[in-house]
Coordinates of C-alpha atoms in Angstrom, one line a residue:
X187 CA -3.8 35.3 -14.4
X188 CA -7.4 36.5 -14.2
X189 CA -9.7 35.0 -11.6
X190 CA -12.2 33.7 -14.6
X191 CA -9.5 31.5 -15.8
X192 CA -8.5 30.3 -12.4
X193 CA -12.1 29.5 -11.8
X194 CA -12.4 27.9 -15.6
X195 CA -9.2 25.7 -14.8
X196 CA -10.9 24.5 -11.0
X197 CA -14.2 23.7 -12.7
X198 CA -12.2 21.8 -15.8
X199 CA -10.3 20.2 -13.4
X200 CA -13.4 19.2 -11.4
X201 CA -15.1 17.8 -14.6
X202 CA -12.0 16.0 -15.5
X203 CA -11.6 14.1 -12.1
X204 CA -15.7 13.2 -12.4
X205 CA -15.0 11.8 -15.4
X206 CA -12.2 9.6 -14.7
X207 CA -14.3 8.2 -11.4
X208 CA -17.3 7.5 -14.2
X209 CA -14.9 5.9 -16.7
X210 CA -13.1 4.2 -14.0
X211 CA -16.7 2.8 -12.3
X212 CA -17.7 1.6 -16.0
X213 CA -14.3 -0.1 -16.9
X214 CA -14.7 -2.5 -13.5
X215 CA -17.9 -3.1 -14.9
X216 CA -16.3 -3.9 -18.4
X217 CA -13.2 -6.3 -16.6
X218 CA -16.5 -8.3 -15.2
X219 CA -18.4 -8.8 -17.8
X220 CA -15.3 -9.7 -19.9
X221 CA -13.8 -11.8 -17.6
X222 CA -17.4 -13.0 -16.9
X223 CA -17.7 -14.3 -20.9
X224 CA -14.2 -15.3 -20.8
X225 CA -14.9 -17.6 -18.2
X226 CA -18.2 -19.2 -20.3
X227 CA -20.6 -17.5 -17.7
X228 CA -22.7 -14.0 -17.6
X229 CA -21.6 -11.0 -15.9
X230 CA -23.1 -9.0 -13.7
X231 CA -26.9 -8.6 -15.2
X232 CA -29.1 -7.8 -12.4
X233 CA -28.6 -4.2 -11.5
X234 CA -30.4 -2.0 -13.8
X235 CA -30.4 -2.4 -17.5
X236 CA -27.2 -5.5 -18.5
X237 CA -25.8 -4.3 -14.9
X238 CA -25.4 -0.9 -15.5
X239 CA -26.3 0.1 -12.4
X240 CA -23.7 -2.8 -10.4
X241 CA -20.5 -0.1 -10.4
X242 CA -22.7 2.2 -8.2
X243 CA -24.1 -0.3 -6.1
X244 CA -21.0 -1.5 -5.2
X245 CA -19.5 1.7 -4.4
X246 CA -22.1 2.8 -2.3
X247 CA -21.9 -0.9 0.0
X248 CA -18.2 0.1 -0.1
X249 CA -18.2 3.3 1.3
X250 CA -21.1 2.7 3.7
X251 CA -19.3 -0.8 5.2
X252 CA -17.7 -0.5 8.8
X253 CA -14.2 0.2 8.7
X254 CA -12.2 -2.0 11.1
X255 CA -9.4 0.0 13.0
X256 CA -6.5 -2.1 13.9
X257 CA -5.1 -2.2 17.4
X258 CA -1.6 -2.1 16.4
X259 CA -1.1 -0.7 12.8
X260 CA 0.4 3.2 12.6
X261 CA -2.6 4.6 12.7
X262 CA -2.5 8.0 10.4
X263 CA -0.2 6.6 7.9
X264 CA -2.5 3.8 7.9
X265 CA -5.5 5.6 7.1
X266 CA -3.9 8.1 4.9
X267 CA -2.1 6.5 2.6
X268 CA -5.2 5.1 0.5
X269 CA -6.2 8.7 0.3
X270 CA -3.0 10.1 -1.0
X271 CA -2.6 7.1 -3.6
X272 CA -6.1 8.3 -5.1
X273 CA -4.9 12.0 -5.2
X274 CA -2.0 10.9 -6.9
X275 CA -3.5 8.7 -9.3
X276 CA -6.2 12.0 -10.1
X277 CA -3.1 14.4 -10.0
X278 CA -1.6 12.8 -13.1
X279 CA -4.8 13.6 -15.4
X280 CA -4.7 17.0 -14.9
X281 CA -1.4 16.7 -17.8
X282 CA -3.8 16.0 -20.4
X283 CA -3.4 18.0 -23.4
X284 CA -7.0 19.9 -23.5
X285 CA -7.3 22.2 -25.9
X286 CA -9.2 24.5 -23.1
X287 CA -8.5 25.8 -19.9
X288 CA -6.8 22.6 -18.4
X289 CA -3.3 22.9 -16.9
X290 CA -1.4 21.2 -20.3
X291 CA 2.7 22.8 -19.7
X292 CA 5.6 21.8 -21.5
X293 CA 7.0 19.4 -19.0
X294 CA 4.1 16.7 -19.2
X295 CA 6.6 13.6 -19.5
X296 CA 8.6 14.2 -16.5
X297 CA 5.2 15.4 -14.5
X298 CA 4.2 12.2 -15.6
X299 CA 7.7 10.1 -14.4
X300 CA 7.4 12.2 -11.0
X301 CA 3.9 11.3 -10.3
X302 CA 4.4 7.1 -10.6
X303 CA 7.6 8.2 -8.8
X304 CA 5.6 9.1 -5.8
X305 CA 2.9 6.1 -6.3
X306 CA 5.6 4.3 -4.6
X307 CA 5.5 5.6 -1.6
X308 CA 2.2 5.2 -0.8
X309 CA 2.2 1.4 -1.7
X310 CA 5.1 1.3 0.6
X311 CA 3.2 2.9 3.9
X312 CA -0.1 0.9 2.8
X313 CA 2.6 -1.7 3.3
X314 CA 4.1 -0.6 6.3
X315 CA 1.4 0.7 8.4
X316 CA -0.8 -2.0 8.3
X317 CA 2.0 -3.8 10.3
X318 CA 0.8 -7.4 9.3
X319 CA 3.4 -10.0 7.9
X320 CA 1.3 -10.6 4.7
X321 CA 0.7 -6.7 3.9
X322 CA 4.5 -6.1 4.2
X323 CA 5.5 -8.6 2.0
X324 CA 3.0 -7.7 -0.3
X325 CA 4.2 -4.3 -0.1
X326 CA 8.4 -4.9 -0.4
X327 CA 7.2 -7.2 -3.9
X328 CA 5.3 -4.1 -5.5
X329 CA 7.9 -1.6 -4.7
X330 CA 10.7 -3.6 -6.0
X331 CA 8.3 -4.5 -8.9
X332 CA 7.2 -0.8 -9.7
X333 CA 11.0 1.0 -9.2
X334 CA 12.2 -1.9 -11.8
X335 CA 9.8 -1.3 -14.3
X336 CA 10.0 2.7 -13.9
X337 CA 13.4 2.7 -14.7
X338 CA 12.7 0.8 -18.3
X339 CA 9.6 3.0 -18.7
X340 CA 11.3 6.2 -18.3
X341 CA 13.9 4.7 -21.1
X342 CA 11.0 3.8 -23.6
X343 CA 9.7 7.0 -23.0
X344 CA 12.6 8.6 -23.4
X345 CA 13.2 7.2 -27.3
X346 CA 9.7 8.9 -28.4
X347 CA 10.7 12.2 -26.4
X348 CA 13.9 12.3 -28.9
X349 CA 12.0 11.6 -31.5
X350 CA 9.6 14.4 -31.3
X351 CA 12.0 16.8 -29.0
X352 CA 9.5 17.9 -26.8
X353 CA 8.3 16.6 -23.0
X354 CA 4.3 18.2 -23.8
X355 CA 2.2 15.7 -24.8
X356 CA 0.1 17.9 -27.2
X357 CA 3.1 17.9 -29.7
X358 CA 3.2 13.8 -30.2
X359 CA -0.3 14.6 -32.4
X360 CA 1.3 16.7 -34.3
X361 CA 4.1 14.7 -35.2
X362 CA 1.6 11.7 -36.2
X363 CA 0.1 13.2 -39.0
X364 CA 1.4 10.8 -41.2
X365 CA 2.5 7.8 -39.5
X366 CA 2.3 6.7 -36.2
X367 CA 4.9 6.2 -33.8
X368 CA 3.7 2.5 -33.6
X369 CA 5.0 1.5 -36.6
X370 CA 8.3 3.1 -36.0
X371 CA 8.8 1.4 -33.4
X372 CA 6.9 -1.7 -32.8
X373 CA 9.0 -3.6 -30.6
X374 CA 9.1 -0.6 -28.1
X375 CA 5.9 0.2 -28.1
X376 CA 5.3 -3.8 -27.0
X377 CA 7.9 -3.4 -24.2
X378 CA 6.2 -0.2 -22.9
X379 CA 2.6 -2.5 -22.9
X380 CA 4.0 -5.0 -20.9
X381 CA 5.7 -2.5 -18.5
X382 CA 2.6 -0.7 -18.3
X383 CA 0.8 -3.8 -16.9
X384 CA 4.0 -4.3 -14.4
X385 CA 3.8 -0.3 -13.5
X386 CA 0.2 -0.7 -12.7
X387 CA 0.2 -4.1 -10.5
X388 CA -1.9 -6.4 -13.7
X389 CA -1.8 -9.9 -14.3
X390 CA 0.0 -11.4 -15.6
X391 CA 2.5 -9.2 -13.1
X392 CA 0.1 -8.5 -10.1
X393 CA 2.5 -10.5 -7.8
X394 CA 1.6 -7.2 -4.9
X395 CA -2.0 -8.6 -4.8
X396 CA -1.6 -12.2 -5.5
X397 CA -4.3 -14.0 -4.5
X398 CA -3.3 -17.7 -4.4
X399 CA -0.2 -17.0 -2.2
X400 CA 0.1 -13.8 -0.8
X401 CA -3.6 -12.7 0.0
X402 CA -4.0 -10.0 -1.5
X403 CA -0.7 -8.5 -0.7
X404 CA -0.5 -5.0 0.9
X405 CA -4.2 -4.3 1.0
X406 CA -4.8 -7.0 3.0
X407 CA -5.9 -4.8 6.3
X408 CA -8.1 -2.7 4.2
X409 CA -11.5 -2.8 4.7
X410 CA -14.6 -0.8 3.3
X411 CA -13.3 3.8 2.1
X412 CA -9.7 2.4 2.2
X413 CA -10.1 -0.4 0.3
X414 CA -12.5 1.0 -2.6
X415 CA -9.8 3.9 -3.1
X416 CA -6.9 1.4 -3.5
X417 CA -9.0 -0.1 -5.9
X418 CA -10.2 3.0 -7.5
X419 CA -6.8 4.2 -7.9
X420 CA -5.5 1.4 -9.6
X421 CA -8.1 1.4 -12.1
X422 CA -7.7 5.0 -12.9
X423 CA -4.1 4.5 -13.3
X424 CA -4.8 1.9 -15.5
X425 CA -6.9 4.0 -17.8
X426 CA -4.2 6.8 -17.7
X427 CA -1.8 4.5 -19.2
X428 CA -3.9 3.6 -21.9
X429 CA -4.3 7.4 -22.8
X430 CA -0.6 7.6 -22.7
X431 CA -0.5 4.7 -24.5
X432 CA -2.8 6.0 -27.6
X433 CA -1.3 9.6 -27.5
X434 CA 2.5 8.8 -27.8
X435 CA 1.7 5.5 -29.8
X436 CA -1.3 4.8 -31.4
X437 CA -1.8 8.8 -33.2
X438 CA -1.6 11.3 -30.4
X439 CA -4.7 13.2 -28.6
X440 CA -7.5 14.6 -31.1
X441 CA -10.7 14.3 -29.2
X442 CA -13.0 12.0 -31.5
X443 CA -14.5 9.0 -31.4
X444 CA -11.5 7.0 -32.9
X445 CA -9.3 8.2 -29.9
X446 CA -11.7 6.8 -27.5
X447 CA -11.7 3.6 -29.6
X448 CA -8.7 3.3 -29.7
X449 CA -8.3 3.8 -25.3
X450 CA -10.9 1.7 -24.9
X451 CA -9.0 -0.8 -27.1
X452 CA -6.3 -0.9 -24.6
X453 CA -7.8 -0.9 -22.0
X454 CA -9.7 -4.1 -23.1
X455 CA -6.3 -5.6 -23.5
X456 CA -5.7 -5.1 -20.0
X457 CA -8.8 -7.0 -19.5
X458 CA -8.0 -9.5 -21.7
X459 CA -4.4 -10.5 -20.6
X460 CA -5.7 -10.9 -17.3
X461 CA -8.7 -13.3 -18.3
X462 CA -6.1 -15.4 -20.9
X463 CA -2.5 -15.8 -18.9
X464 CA -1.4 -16.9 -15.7
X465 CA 1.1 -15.2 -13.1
X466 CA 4.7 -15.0 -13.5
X467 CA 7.5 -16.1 -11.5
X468 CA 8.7 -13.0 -9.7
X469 CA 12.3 -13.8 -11.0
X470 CA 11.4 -14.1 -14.1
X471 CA 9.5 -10.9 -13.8
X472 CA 12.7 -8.9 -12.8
X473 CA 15.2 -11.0 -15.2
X474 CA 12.2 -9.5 -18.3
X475 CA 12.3 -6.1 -16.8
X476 CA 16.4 -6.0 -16.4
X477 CA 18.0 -8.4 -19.4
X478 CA 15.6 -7.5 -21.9
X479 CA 13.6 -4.6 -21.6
X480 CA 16.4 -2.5 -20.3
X481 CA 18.9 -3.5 -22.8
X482 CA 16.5 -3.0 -26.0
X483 CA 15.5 0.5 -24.9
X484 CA 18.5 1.2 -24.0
X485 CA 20.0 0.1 -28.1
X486 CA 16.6 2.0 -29.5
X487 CA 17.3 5.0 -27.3
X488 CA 21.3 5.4 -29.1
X489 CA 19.6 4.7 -32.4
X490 CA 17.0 7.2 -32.1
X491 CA 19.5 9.6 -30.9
X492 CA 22.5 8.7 -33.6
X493 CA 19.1 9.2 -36.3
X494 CA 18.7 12.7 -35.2
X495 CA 22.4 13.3 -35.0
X496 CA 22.5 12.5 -38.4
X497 CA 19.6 14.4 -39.4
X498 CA 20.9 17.8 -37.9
X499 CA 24.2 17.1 -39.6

């Protein structure tokens, strides 16, 4: 490979990841002034022109707060695992399909699946580390929550992957031309929403950082850098999904307006559920993920795959 496309790739990849940390600052922004109107009152408004300006401001009082060091936590895990959780959740961007010197290869799906894989791990030493009762608990709930839901999202995912044969996310568009997987598969693509919000720790399923009983759950010891990237890597996670969403759902990835419509469509939803419906029981929440959402994909997955049979034959 030639050292002007190594450097084309760093600088893409650079542009990508200040993207995601601008969409990412503008969809907190978004959440509040949704949730804000939801609620019958304004948003924030004071910053700059409607609050533009607020995501900034906050980021800088986050990063320039003290951070408090805890006598008996494990102190590098402790400190790193915040850091690696943002990596990971910037990591998983770089499989966007770009038509230009980005890193798109013909594995994407299972980069993806590897990726939330490892997510785990770091909400588990967040957990761990902090060695506080509350953060621990917090921290057991989300694991258990995100290794249920992984297993049913790697099934739904796997139905469109037979569908279109392929694991890189470029050829989903190209399969779309004329309908989209949507509509071939609507009650799928409703299971995959919901697990989304589960994967990425949303109300209605945010029982790792519920606030009326668990104070806020594993990130309870985190204070000022740590706690902003926690909270930045959840939101950029939950952007991701809604890319993955639109591009193996809702048409596949063509870079015009309607695709960023149509992202920041679901990611509005995200908004949306949370300012509309309450937490669920956390039984309930793993009786959904293994009686119902594990059986259906499991049915669609030997329907899709006795359609292509029949196909070849």
């Amino acid at each position: 490979m030639l050292m002007i496309d190594l450097l084309n790739m760093m600088i893409g990849g650079l542009i990508l990841v200040i993207g995601v940390l601008i969409g990412v600052a503008f969809l907190t922004l978004l959440e509040r002034k949704v949730l804000g109107y939801i609620q019958i009152r304004k948003g924030p408004n004071k910053m700059g022109i409607l609050g533009l300006m607020q995501p900034f401001s906050d980021a800088i009082k986050l990063f320039s707060k003290e951070q408090v060091y805890l006598n008996y936590s494990n102190y590098i895990s402790y400190y790193i695992s915040p850091i690696l959780s943002f990596m990971m959740s910037l990591i998983i961007w770089m499989v966007i399909p770009y038509y230009f010197n980005m890193i798109m290869f013909n594995l994407g799906v299972l980069f993806i699946l590897s990726c939330m894989s490892v997510g785990v791990y770091m909400l588990m030493v967040s957990g761990w580390s902090s060695n506080s009762n509350y953060s621990l608990l917090g921290g057991l709930r989300a694991i258990a929550q995100t290794i249920s839901y992984e297993v049913s999202l790697a099934l739904i995912l796997m139905s469109s992957v037979i569908l279109v044969m392929d694991l890189n996310l470029i050829k989903y568009y190209y399969y779309q031309n004329i309908i989209w997987f949507f509509f071939l598969m609507i009650p799928l693509s409703l299971c995959f929403l919901s697990s989304m919000m589960a994967e990425t720790n949303r109300t209605p399923f945010d029982f790792a950082e519920g606030e009326s009983e668990l104070v806020s759950g594993f990130n309870i010891e985190y204070s000022s850098g740590g706690f902003a990237l926690i909270f930045l890597a959840e939101y950029s996670s939950i952007l991701f999904m809604s890319m993955l969403f639109v591009i193996i759902y809702l048409g596949g990835f063509n870079l015009n307006l309607f695709f960023y419509l149509k992202l920041v469509m679901i990611s509005f939803f995200f908004i949306w559920v949370r300012g509309t419906l309450p937490r669920y029981r956390y039984d309930k929440l793993m009786y959904l993920c293994w009686k119902s959402y594990l059986p259906v994909s499991l049915n669609y997955l030997l329907f899709f795959l006795g359609l292509k049979l029949m196909i070849l034959f």
